[in-house]
Coordinates of C-alpha atoms in Angstrom, one line a residue:
M1 CA 121.2 27.3 155.3
T2 CA 121.4 29.7 152.3
A3 CA 118.7 32.2 151.6
R4 CA 117.6 30.2 148.6
A5 CA 117.5 27.0 150.7
A6 CA 115.3 28.8 153.2
D7 CA 113.0 29.9 150.5
R8 CA 112.7 26.3 149.2
A9 CA 111.8 25.1 152.7
R10 CA 109.2 27.9 153.0
Y11 CA 107.6 27.1 149.6
D12 CA 107.6 23.4 150.3
R13 CA 105.9 23.9 153.6
A14 CA 103.4 26.4 152.1
T15 CA 102.4 24.0 149.3
A16 CA 102.7 20.7 151.1
H17 CA 98.9 20.3 150.7
L18 CA 99.0 21.0 147.0
D19 CA 100.1 18.6 144.2
A20 CA 102.4 19.9 141.6
P21 CA 102.4 21.3 138.9
V22 CA 101.7 24.4 140.9
A23 CA 102.5 28.1 140.5
I24 CA 103.1 30.6 143.3
V25 CA 103.8 34.3 143.9
D26 CA 105.8 35.2 147.0
L27 CA 104.0 38.3 148.2
E28 CA 106.9 39.6 150.2
A29 CA 109.1 39.5 147.2
F30 CA 106.3 40.9 144.9
D31 CA 105.8 43.9 147.3
A32 CA 109.6 44.5 147.6
N33 CA 109.9 44.5 143.9
A34 CA 107.1 47.1 143.7
D35 CA 108.9 49.2 146.2
D36 CA 112.1 49.0 144.1
L37 CA 110.2 50.1 140.9
L38 CA 108.8 53.1 142.8
R39 CA 112.2 54.1 144.1
R40 CA 113.7 54.0 140.6
A41 CA 110.7 55.9 139.1
G42 CA 111.6 58.9 141.3
G43 CA 108.1 60.1 141.9
K44 CA 106.7 59.5 138.4
P45 CA 103.7 57.2 138.2
I46 CA 104.1 53.7 136.9
R47 CA 101.6 52.2 134.5
V48 CA 101.5 48.4 135.1
A49 CA 102.1 46.3 132.0
S50 CA 99.3 43.6 132.3
K51 CA 101.1 41.3 129.8
S52 CA 103.7 40.8 132.5
V53 CA 101.2 40.0 135.3
R54 CA 98.1 38.4 133.7
C55 CA 96.2 38.1 137.0
R56 CA 93.5 40.6 137.9
A57 CA 94.0 40.2 141.7
L58 CA 97.6 41.1 141.5
L59 CA 97.0 44.0 139.1
E60 CA 94.5 45.3 141.7
R61 CA 97.0 44.7 144.5
V62 CA 99.8 46.8 142.9
L63 CA 97.4 49.5 141.6
A64 CA 96.2 50.0 145.2
R65 CA 99.7 51.3 146.1
D66 CA 100.5 55.0 145.8
G67 CA 102.7 55.6 142.8
F68 CA 101.1 53.0 140.4
A69 CA 98.4 54.3 138.1
G70 CA 96.8 52.7 135.1
V71 CA 97.2 49.6 133.1
M72 CA 99.1 49.0 129.9
S73 CA 97.2 46.1 128.1
F74 CA 98.2 43.9 125.2
T75 CA 95.0 43.2 123.2
L76 CA 91.8 45.1 122.6
A77 CA 89.7 42.3 124.0
E78 CA 91.7 42.3 127.2
S79 CA 91.4 46.1 127.4
L80 CA 87.6 45.9 127.2
W81 CA 87.4 43.1 129.7
L82 CA 89.6 45.0 132.2
A83 CA 87.5 48.2 131.7
R84 CA 84.3 46.3 132.3
S85 CA 85.9 44.9 135.4
G86 CA 86.4 48.3 136.9
F87 CA 89.9 49.4 135.6
E88 CA 89.4 53.0 134.6
D89 CA 92.6 53.8 132.8
V90 CA 93.7 51.2 130.2
L91 CA 96.3 52.0 127.5
L92 CA 96.4 49.4 124.7
A93 CA 100.1 49.1 123.9
Y94 CA 99.7 47.5 120.5
P95 CA 97.6 48.4 117.4
S96 CA 94.6 46.1 116.9
A97 CA 92.6 44.7 114.0
D98 CA 89.7 43.6 116.2
R99 CA 86.7 45.0 114.3
A100 CA 84.2 43.5 116.8
G101 CA 86.1 45.0 119.7
Y102 CA 86.2 48.4 118.0
A103 CA 82.4 48.2 117.4
E104 CA 82.0 47.5 121.1
L105 CA 84.4 50.3 122.2
T106 CA 82.7 53.0 120.0
A107 CA 79.2 52.0 121.2
D108 CA 79.8 52.2 125.0
P109 CA 80.7 55.5 126.6
K110 CA 82.2 53.8 129.7
L111 CA 84.5 51.7 127.6
A112 CA 85.4 54.7 125.3
A113 CA 86.3 56.8 128.4
A114 CA 88.5 54.1 130.0
V115 CA 90.4 52.6 127.0
T116 CA 93.1 54.4 124.9
V117 CA 94.1 52.6 121.7
M118 CA 97.5 52.6 120.0
V119 CA 97.9 54.1 116.5
D120 CA 100.9 54.6 114.2
D121 CA 99.1 54.6 110.8
V122 CA 95.9 56.2 109.4
A123 CA 94.9 52.7 108.2
Q124 CA 94.3 51.8 111.8
L125 CA 91.8 54.6 112.0
D126 CA 90.1 53.3 109.0
L127 CA 89.5 50.0 110.8
V128 CA 87.8 51.8 113.7
D129 CA 85.6 53.8 111.3
A130 CA 84.6 50.6 109.4
A131 CA 83.6 49.1 112.7
R132 CA 81.4 52.2 113.4
E133 CA 79.7 51.8 110.0
G134 CA 79.2 48.1 110.6
G135 CA 77.0 48.8 113.6
G136 CA 79.3 50.4 116.1
G137 CA 78.6 53.6 117.9
R138 CA 79.8 57.2 117.7
E139 CA 81.8 57.5 120.9
V140 CA 85.1 59.4 120.5
V141 CA 88.1 57.1 120.6
R142 CA 91.1 58.0 122.7
V143 CA 94.3 57.6 120.7
C144 CA 97.9 57.2 121.7
L145 CA 100.7 57.6 119.1
E146 CA 103.6 55.3 119.2
L147 CA 107.2 56.5 118.5
D148 CA 109.8 54.1 117.1
T149 CA 112.6 54.2 119.6
S150 CA 115.2 52.3 117.6
L151 CA 118.8 53.6 117.4
R152 CA 119.8 54.2 113.8
L153 CA 123.5 54.3 112.9
L154 CA 125.5 54.9 109.7
G155 CA 122.7 56.8 108.0
G156 CA 120.1 54.2 108.9
R157 CA 122.0 51.2 107.6
V158 CA 122.3 49.8 111.1
R159 CA 119.3 49.6 113.3
V160 CA 119.3 48.6 117.0
G161 CA 115.9 48.0 118.6
A162 CA 112.5 46.3 117.9
R163 CA 110.7 46.8 114.7
R164 CA 107.5 48.5 116.0
S165 CA 106.2 51.9 114.8
P166 CA 107.0 53.4 111.4
L167 CA 107.1 56.8 113.1
H168 CA 110.7 57.8 113.9
S169 CA 111.0 61.5 113.5
P170 CA 109.2 64.4 115.3
A171 CA 107.7 65.5 112.0
E172 CA 106.3 62.0 111.3
V173 CA 104.6 61.8 114.7
A174 CA 103.3 65.4 114.4
D175 CA 101.9 64.7 110.9
L176 CA 99.9 61.7 112.3
A177 CA 98.7 63.8 115.2
R178 CA 97.4 66.3 112.7
A179 CA 95.6 63.6 110.7
V180 CA 94.0 62.3 113.8
A181 CA 93.0 65.7 115.0
R182 CA 91.3 66.5 111.7
R183 CA 89.3 63.2 111.8
P184 CA 86.0 63.2 113.6
G185 CA 85.5 60.7 116.3
F186 CA 89.2 60.6 117.5
E187 CA 91.2 62.4 120.1
V188 CA 95.0 62.2 120.6
V189 CA 95.7 62.0 124.3
G190 CA 99.1 60.4 124.6
I191 CA 102.5 59.3 123.2
M192 CA 104.2 56.0 123.9
A193 CA 107.8 55.1 123.2
Y194 CA 109.1 51.7 124.4
E195 CA 112.9 51.4 124.3
G196 CA 113.1 47.6 124.4
H197 CA 116.8 47.6 123.5
V198 CA 117.5 49.4 126.7
A199 CA 114.7 48.2 129.0
G200 CA 114.6 44.6 127.9
V201 CA 118.3 43.7 127.3
G202 CA 120.5 42.8 130.2
D203 CA 123.9 44.5 130.3
A204 CA 125.7 42.2 132.7
V205 CA 125.6 38.7 131.1
A206 CA 127.5 36.2 133.2
G207 CA 130.6 34.9 131.5
R208 CA 130.4 37.4 128.6
P209 CA 132.2 40.5 129.7
F210 CA 132.9 41.9 126.2
R211 CA 129.3 41.5 125.1
S212 CA 128.2 43.1 128.4
R213 CA 130.4 46.1 127.8
A214 CA 129.2 46.4 124.2
V215 CA 125.6 46.4 125.4
R216 CA 126.3 49.1 128.0
L217 CA 127.9 51.3 125.4
M218 CA 125.0 50.8 123.0
Q219 CA 122.5 51.5 125.7
A220 CA 124.2 54.7 126.8
A221 CA 124.2 55.9 123.2
A222 CA 120.6 54.9 122.7
R223 CA 119.5 56.7 125.8
R224 CA 121.2 59.9 124.8
E225 CA 119.8 59.9 121.3
L226 CA 116.3 58.9 122.4
A227 CA 116.1 61.5 125.2
E228 CA 116.7 64.3 122.6
R229 CA 114.4 62.9 120.0
R230 CA 111.6 62.1 122.4
A231 CA 111.7 65.6 123.8
A232 CA 111.5 67.0 120.2
V233 CA 108.6 64.7 119.4
V234 CA 106.7 65.8 122.5
R235 CA 107.2 69.5 121.6
A236 CA 106.1 68.8 118.0
V237 CA 102.9 67.0 119.1
R238 CA 102.0 69.5 121.8
A239 CA 102.1 72.2 119.1
V240 CA 99.3 70.2 117.4
V241 CA 97.6 68.8 120.6
P242 CA 98.2 71.3 123.5
G243 CA 96.1 69.1 125.8
L244 CA 98.2 66.0 125.5
E245 CA 97.6 64.0 128.7
F246 CA 100.6 61.7 129.0
V247 CA 103.9 60.6 127.6
N248 CA 104.7 57.0 128.4
G249 CA 108.1 55.4 128.2
G250 CA 110.5 52.9 129.7
G251 CA 110.2 49.4 131.0
T252 CA 111.5 47.4 133.9
G253 CA 115.2 47.6 132.9
S254 CA 115.2 51.3 132.2
V255 CA 112.9 52.8 134.8
Q256 CA 115.3 55.2 136.4
H257 CA 116.8 56.4 133.1
T258 CA 113.5 57.1 131.4
A259 CA 112.1 58.7 134.5
A260 CA 115.0 61.2 134.4
E261 CA 113.6 62.6 131.1
D262 CA 111.5 65.8 131.6
A263 CA 109.4 64.9 128.5
V264 CA 108.2 61.6 130.0
T265 CA 105.2 61.8 132.4
E266 CA 104.8 58.2 133.3
I267 CA 106.8 54.9 133.2
A268 CA 105.6 51.5 132.0
A269 CA 106.7 48.4 134.0
G270 CA 105.4 45.0 134.9
S271 CA 108.1 42.3 134.6
G272 CA 109.9 43.8 137.6
L273 CA 107.1 42.7 139.9
Y274 CA 107.7 39.0 139.2
V275 CA 111.4 39.2 138.2
P276 CA 111.7 36.3 135.7
R277 CA 115.1 35.0 134.8
L278 CA 115.6 37.4 131.8
F279 CA 116.0 40.2 134.4
D280 CA 118.9 38.7 136.2
N281 CA 121.5 40.4 134.1
Y282 CA 121.3 44.1 134.9
T283 CA 123.8 46.4 136.6
S284 CA 121.2 49.0 137.4
F285 CA 119.0 47.0 139.6
S286 CA 118.4 43.6 141.1
G287 CA 115.0 42.2 142.2
R288 CA 113.7 39.2 144.1
P289 CA 112.2 36.2 142.1
A290 CA 108.5 36.4 143.1
A291 CA 106.8 34.0 140.7
L292 CA 107.8 30.4 140.5
F293 CA 106.3 27.1 139.4
A294 CA 107.0 23.6 140.7
Q295 CA 107.0 20.3 138.9
P296 CA 106.8 16.9 140.7
V297 CA 109.6 14.3 140.7
V298 CA 108.1 11.2 139.0
R299 CA 111.2 9.1 138.1
R300 CA 114.7 8.4 139.5
P301 CA 116.5 7.0 136.4
G302 CA 119.9 6.7 138.1
V303 CA 122.5 8.3 140.3
G304 CA 122.4 12.1 140.0
V305 CA 119.3 12.1 137.9
V306 CA 115.6 12.8 138.5
T307 CA 112.8 13.3 136.1
V308 CA 110.0 15.8 136.7
L309 CA 106.6 15.9 135.0
G310 CA 106.4 18.5 132.2
G311 CA 108.2 21.8 132.5
G312 CA 108.8 22.6 128.8
Y313 CA 107.5 26.1 129.0
P314 CA 109.6 28.2 126.5
A315 CA 109.0 31.9 126.4
S316 CA 108.4 34.0 123.3
G317 CA 111.2 35.7 121.3
A318 CA 114.1 34.4 119.2
A319 CA 114.6 30.7 120.2
G320 CA 117.6 30.1 122.5
A321 CA 118.6 28.8 125.9
D322 CA 117.7 32.2 127.5
R323 CA 114.0 31.5 126.6
L324 CA 113.8 28.4 128.7
P325 CA 112.8 28.1 132.3
V326 CA 115.6 27.3 134.8
P327 CA 115.6 24.8 137.6
Y328 CA 115.9 27.1 140.7
L329 CA 115.3 25.0 143.9
P330 CA 117.0 22.9 145.1
E331 CA 120.2 24.7 143.9
G332 CA 122.5 22.8 141.6
L333 CA 120.1 21.1 139.2
R334 CA 120.6 21.4 135.4
Y335 CA 119.1 20.2 132.2
D336 CA 120.3 17.2 130.3
P337 CA 121.7 19.0 127.2
Q338 CA 120.4 16.2 125.0
E339 CA 116.9 16.6 126.1
G340 CA 116.3 20.0 127.7
P341 CA 112.9 20.8 129.2
G342 CA 110.2 18.6 127.7
E343 CA 106.5 18.9 127.1
V344 CA 105.6 15.9 129.3
Q345 CA 108.8 15.1 131.2
T346 CA 112.1 16.8 132.0
P347 CA 115.3 15.0 133.3
L348 CA 117.4 17.0 135.6
L349 CA 121.0 16.3 136.5
G350 CA 123.2 17.2 139.5
S351 CA 124.0 15.9 142.9
P352 CA 120.9 17.4 144.6
A353 CA 118.9 14.9 142.5
D354 CA 120.0 12.1 144.9
D355 CA 118.2 13.8 147.8
L356 CA 114.9 14.1 146.0
L357 CA 112.1 11.5 146.4
I358 CA 109.2 10.6 144.1
G359 CA 106.6 13.3 144.7
D360 CA 109.0 16.0 145.8
K361 CA 108.8 19.4 144.2
V362 CA 111.4 21.1 142.0
W363 CA 111.0 24.8 141.7
F364 CA 111.6 26.6 138.4
R365 CA 111.7 30.3 137.2
H366 CA 110.2 31.2 133.9
A367 CA 112.1 33.2 131.4
K368 CA 109.4 35.9 130.8
A369 CA 107.0 37.2 133.4
G370 CA 103.4 36.9 132.6
E371 CA 103.7 34.1 130.1
L372 CA 103.9 31.7 133.0
C373 CA 100.2 32.4 133.6
E374 CA 99.3 30.9 130.3
R375 CA 100.3 27.6 131.7
F376 CA 98.4 27.8 135.1
D377 CA 94.8 28.4 136.0
A378 CA 95.7 29.8 139.5
L379 CA 98.5 31.4 141.4
H380 CA 98.9 30.5 145.1
L381 CA 99.9 33.6 147.1
V382 CA 102.5 32.8 149.7
E383 CA 103.2 34.8 152.8
G384 CA 105.9 33.4 155.1
D385 CA 105.4 29.7 154.9
A386 CA 101.7 29.6 154.2
V387 CA 99.4 30.0 151.2
T388 CA 97.1 32.8 152.2
A389 CA 95.1 33.1 149.0
T390 CA 94.6 31.4 145.7
V391 CA 93.7 33.7 142.8
P392 CA 92.9 32.9 139.1
T393 CA 95.1 33.9 136.3
Y394 CA 93.6 35.2 133.0
R395 CA 93.5 31.6 131.9
G396 CA 91.7 30.6 135.1
E397 CA 89.0 33.2 134.3
G398 CA 88.6 31.6 130.9
H399 CA 90.6 34.2 128.9
T400 CA 93.6 33.5 126.7
F401 CA 93.8 36.8 124.8
L402 CA 96.8 35.7 122.6

């Protein structure tokens, strides 16, 4: 029996009392992935990206381990909810236009002390001040400045990387730091720089050796350029804000590279805990799939074909086959290219289909980590061949923040 076949047998035994659709997290794999992230971080603390987990119980589990510290959230409403729930260090990774949330933040000393907001434009500060004037409080708002990490070539005519912050140079970030420092009610406490073109792009794509080599060359150049520029940014901002608390960088795919930079004080990671399918194509690390979902077989249309209920859970990003879940267990199933995964039913092809009966489970892996939790109210936590706990996702607690 292969390791994957053994996992399928375990998962089927563990969830025999549960009807599919059902989502699980294999805690042994989850913990092993956490250990791997810590090893690659080389002693620097890891801030957990909540977007990639979306389950309070699992956020609490990983933050209870030495080496993990703080949460990186994705909306202001989520940040406030986590802070009210007892999370004491929440960094909002994206700018917000939530005026009601800002009013709440500035009126509550506990929330203001726990939550740090992201800024890359003075207009975002204006939103906060407008919220104060509309009935908010006067608490000082903790601010993190975001650096654009994109690699610019040929005098800026070629850009590699996500279109995020407008702040690219040390001078631009330092100028915003001065603007914040001069403004009552705000305090610059950190810098964030997420190199998604390194951390979130696989460099070992199966069957595409030339593309993989090109990605590795691009990423090596991007790491060199960013390490120099990030260090210069930190020096420039510390000249304005000597008490800067943290410099955050990285992501699951670049943990060890980012951690090697002296200027970086903490690493962000989250997807590496679940290891969705988009993280299969890296030369620098390999993890264990920890989060899976199962759909039930509901039809047997013919030889070599079964149909499962639902399963069409595409991930965000540019549309493409890499954004789709993949049939994982039993091994050897594939989509019908004329149908793909559907909203209410999904045909699957392959010889393993002939061994599946009505009601059997087919296990899938989602393309992106936490987005799976937008489809399920609960995660069943598996240890060995038993479900030892069932915990709510954000959705199960009544929250869909985006």
